[in-house]
mmCIF file of C-alpha atoms in Angstrom:
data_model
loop_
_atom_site.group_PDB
_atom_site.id
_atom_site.type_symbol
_atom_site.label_atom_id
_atom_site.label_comp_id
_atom_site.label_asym_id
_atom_site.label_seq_id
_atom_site.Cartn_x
_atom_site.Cartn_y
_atom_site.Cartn_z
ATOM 1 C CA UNK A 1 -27.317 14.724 -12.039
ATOM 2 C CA UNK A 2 -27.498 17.945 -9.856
ATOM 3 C CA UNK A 3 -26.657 18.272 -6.125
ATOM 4 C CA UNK A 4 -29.901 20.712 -5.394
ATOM 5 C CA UNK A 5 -27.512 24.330 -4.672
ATOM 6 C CA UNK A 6 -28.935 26.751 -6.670
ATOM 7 C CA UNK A 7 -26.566 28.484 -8.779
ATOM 8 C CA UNK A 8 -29.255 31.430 -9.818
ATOM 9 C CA UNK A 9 -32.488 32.485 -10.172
ATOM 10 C CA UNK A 10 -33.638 33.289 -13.365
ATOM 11 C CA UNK A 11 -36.874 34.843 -14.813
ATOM 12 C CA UNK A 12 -39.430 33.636 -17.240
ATOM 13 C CA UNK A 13 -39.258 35.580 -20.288
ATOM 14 C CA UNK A 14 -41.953 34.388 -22.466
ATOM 15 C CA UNK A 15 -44.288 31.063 -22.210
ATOM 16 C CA UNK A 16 -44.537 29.780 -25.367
ATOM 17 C CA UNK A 17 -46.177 26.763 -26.458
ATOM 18 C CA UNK A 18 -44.138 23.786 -25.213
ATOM 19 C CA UNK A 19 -41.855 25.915 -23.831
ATOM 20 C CA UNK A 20 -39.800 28.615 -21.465
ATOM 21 C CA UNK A 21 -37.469 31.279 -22.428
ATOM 22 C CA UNK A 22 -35.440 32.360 -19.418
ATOM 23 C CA UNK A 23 -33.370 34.847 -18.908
ATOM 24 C CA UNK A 24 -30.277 33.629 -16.806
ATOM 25 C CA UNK A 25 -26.696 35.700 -17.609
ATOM 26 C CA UNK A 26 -24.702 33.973 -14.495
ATOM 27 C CA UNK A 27 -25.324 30.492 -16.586
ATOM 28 C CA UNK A 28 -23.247 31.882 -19.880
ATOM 29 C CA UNK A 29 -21.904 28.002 -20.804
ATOM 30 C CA UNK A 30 -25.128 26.213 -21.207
ATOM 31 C CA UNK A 31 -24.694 24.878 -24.321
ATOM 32 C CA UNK A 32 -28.372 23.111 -26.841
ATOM 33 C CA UNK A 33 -29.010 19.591 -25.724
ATOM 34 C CA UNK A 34 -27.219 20.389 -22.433
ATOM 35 C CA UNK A 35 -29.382 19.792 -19.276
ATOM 36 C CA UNK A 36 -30.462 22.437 -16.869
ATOM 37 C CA UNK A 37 -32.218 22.145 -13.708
ATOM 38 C CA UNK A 38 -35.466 24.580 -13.806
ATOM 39 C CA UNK A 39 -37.353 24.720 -10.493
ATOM 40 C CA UNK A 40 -36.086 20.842 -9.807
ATOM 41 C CA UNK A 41 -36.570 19.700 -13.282
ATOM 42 C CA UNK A 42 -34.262 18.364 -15.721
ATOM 43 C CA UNK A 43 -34.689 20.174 -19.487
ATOM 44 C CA UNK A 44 -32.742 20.065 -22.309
ATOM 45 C CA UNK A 45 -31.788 23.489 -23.668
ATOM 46 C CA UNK A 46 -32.977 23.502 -27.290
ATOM 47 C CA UNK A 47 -31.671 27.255 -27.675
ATOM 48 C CA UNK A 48 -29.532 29.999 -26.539
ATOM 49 C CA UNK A 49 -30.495 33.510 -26.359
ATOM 50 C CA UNK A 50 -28.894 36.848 -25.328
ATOM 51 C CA UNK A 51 -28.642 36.258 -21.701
ATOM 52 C CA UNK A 52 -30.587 33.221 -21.322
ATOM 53 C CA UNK A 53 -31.738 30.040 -23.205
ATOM 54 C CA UNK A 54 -34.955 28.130 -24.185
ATOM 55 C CA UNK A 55 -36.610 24.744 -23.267
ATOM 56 C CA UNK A 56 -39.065 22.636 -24.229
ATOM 57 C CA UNK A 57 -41.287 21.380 -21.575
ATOM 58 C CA UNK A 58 -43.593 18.674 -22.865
ATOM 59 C CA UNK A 59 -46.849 17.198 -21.176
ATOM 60 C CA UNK A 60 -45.276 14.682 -18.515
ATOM 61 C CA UNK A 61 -43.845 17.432 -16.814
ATOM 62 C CA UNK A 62 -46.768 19.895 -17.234
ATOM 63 C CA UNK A 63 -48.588 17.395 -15.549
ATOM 64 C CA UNK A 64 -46.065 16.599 -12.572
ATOM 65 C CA UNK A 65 -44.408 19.946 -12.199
ATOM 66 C CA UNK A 66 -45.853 23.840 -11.070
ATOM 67 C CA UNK A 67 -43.601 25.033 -14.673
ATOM 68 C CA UNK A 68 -47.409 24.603 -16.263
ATOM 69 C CA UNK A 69 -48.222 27.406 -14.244
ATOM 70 C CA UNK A 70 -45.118 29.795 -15.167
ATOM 71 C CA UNK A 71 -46.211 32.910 -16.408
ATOM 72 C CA UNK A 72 -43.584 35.895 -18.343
ATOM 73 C CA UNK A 73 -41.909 37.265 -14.377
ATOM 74 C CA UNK A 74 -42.029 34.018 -12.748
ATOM 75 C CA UNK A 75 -38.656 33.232 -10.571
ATOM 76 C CA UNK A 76 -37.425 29.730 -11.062
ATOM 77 C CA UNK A 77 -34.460 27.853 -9.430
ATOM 78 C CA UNK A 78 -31.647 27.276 -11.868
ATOM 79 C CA UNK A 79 -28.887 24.602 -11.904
ATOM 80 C CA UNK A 80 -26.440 23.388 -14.145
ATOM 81 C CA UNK A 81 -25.256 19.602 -13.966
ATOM 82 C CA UNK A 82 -22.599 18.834 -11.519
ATOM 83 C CA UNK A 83 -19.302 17.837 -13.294
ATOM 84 C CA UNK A 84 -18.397 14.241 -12.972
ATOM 85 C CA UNK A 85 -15.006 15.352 -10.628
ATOM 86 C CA UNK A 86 -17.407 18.046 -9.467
ATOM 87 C CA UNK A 87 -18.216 18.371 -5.518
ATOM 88 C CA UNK A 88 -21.354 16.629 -4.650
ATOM 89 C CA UNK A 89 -22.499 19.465 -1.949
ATOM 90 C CA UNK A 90 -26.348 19.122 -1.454
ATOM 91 C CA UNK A 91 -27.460 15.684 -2.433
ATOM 92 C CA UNK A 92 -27.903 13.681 -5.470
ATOM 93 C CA UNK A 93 -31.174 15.069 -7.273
ATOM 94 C CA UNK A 94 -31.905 13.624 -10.666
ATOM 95 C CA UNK A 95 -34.240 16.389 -12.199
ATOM 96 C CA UNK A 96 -36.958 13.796 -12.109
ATOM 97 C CA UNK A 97 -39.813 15.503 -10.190
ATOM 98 C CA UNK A 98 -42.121 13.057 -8.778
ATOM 99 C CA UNK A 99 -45.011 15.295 -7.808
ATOM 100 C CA UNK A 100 -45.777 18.684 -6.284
ATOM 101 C CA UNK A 101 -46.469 19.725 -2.759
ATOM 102 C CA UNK A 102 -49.442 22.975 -1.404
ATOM 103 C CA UNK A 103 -47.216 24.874 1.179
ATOM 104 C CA UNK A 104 -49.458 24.707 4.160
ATOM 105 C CA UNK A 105 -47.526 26.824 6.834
ATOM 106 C CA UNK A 106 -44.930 29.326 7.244
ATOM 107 C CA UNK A 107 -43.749 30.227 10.874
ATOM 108 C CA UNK A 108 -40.513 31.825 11.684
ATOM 109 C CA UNK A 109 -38.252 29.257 13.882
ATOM 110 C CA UNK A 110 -35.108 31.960 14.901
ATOM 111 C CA UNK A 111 -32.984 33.086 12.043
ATOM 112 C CA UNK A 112 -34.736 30.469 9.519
ATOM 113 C CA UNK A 113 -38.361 29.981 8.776
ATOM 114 C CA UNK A 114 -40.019 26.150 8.544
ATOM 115 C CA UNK A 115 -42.463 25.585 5.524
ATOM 116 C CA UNK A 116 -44.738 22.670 5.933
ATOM 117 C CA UNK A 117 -46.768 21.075 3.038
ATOM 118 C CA UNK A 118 -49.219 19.091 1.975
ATOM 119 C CA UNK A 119 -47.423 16.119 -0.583
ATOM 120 C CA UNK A 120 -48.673 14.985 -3.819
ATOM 121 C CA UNK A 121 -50.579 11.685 -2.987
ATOM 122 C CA UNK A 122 -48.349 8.386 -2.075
ATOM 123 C CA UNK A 123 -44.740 10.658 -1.810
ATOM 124 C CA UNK A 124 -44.509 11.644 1.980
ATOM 125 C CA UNK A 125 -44.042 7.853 2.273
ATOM 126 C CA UNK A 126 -40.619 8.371 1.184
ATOM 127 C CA UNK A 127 -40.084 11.362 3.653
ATOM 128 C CA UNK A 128 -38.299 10.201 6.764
ATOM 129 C CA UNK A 129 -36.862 12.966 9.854
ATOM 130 C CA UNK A 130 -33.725 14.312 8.784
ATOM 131 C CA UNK A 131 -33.903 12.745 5.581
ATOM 132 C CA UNK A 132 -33.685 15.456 2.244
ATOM 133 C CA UNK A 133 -35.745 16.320 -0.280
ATOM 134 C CA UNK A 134 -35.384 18.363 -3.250
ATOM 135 C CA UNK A 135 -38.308 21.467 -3.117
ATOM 136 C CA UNK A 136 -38.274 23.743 -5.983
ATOM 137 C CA UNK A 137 -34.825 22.271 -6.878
ATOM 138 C CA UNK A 138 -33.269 22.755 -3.504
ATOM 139 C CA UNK A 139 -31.703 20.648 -1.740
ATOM 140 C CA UNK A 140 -33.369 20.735 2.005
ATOM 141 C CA UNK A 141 -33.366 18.502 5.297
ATOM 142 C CA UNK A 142 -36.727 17.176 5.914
ATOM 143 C CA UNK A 143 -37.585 18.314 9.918
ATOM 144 C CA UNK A 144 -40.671 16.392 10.488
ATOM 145 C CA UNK A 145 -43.455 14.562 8.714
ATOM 146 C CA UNK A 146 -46.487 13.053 8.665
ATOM 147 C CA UNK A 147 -48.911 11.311 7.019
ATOM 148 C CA UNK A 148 -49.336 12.960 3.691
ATOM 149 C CA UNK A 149 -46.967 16.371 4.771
ATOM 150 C CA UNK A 150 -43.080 17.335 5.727
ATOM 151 C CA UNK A 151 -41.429 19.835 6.810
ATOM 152 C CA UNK A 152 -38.058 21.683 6.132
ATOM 153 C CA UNK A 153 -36.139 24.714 7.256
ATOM 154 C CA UNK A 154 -35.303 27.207 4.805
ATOM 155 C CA UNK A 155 -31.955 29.225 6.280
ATOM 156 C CA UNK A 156 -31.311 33.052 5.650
ATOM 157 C CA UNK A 157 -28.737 32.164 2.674
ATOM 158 C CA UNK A 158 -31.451 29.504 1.052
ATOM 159 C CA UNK A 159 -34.243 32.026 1.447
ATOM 160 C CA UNK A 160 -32.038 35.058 -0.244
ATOM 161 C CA UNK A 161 -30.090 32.815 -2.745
ATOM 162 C CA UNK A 162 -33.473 30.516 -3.846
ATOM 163 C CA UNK A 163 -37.433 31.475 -4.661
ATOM 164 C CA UNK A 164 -38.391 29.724 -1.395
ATOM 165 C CA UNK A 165 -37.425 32.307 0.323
ATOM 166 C CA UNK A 166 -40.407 34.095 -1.047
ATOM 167 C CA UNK A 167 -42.982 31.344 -0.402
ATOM 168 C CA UNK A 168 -46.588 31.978 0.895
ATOM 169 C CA UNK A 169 -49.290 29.734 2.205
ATOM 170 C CA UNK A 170 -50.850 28.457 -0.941
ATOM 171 C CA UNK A 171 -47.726 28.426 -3.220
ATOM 172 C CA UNK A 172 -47.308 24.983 -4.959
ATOM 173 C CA UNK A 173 -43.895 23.842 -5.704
ATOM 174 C CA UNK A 174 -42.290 20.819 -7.006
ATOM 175 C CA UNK A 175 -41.048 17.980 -4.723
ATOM 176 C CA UNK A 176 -38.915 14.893 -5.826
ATOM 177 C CA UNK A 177 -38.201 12.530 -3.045
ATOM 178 C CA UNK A 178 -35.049 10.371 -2.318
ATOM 179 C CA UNK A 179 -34.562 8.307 -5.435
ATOM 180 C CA UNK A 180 -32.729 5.364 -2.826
ATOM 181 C CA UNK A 181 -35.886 5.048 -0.890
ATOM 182 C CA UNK A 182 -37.717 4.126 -3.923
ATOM 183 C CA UNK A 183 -35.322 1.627 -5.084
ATOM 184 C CA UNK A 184 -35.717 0.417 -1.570
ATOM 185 C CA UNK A 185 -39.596 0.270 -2.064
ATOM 186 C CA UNK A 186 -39.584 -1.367 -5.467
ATOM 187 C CA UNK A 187 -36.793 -4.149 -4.386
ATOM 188 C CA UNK A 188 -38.615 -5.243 -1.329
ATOM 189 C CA UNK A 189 -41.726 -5.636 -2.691
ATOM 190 C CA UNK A 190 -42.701 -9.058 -4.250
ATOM 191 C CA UNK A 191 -41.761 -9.931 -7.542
ATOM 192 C CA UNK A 192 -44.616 -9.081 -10.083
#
């Protein structure tokens, strides 16, 4: 489990097939077949190397994630798992990404800037005001939504401490939604 606050931002090294190798020195205890949260989504470390560590990233995640896109010099989001006496700071964010999202909009709104996106079909039904969502691995507040879009507010330290502070109109990212809302779903509907 992860609480979406960013610990670093680490670069791609090399894409290799099935995998990432990222560089990431702050994360020196990462041990193989510990978890690590890239960009919002949970890998397994399956090697360490000087200053960083390797995953494997297999076709479920290609196909629900922006990682398939990752090219040697991408930024990505890292985060270690949060210790079981750990704080729980952001909120709780499983690793499990459930789609990804176009940003549609950036405007500034004082000292922070809003991004507003387009969702994956069937996930801004689980986006409610003031509710959170992980983007990118970060844990934000959701400001508004609609339809088949949300927005959230991306404060100075997010924006210098994360890679959505460097988001454009076009950027895709990865999204996963309040796990509790779709237990919620999934217990109220009728029994298959």
């Amino acid at each position: 489990m992860f609480t979406g606050i960013v610990e670093a931002v680490g670069i791609v090294e090399a894409v290799r097939s099935g995998g990432l190798e990222i560089s990431a020195p702050a994360l020196d205890d990462l041990s193989v077949g510990g978890s690590v949260s890239v960009s919002g989504a949970c890998l397994s470390v399956t090697g360490l190397l000087d200053g960083g560590f390797a995953v494997d990233v297999v076709p479920e995640t290609i196909r629900r994630t922006n990682l398939g896109r990752l090219r040697a010099g991408s930024s990505v989001n890292l985060e270690r798992p949060v210790p079981a006496a750990g704080r729980l700071d952001g909120h709780i964010v499983q690793g499990h990404v459930d789609g990804t999202a176009r940003i549609t909009r950036t405007a500034p709104d004082g000292d922070s800037t809003i991004l507003e996106m387009e969702m994956f079909p069937g996930l801004a039904r689980y986006a409610v005001e003031k509710g959170f969502v992980a983007v990118d691995g970060v844990s934000l507040t959701i400001v508004d939504c609609g339809r088949n879009w949300l927005s959230v507010a991306i404060i100075p330290i997010t924006a210098a401490a994360t890679t959505l502070g460097g988001c454009r109109v076009g950027d895709e990212v990865n999204v996963e939604v309040d796990i509790l809302a779709k237990y919620v779903e999934r217990l109220a509907a009728p029994a298959p």
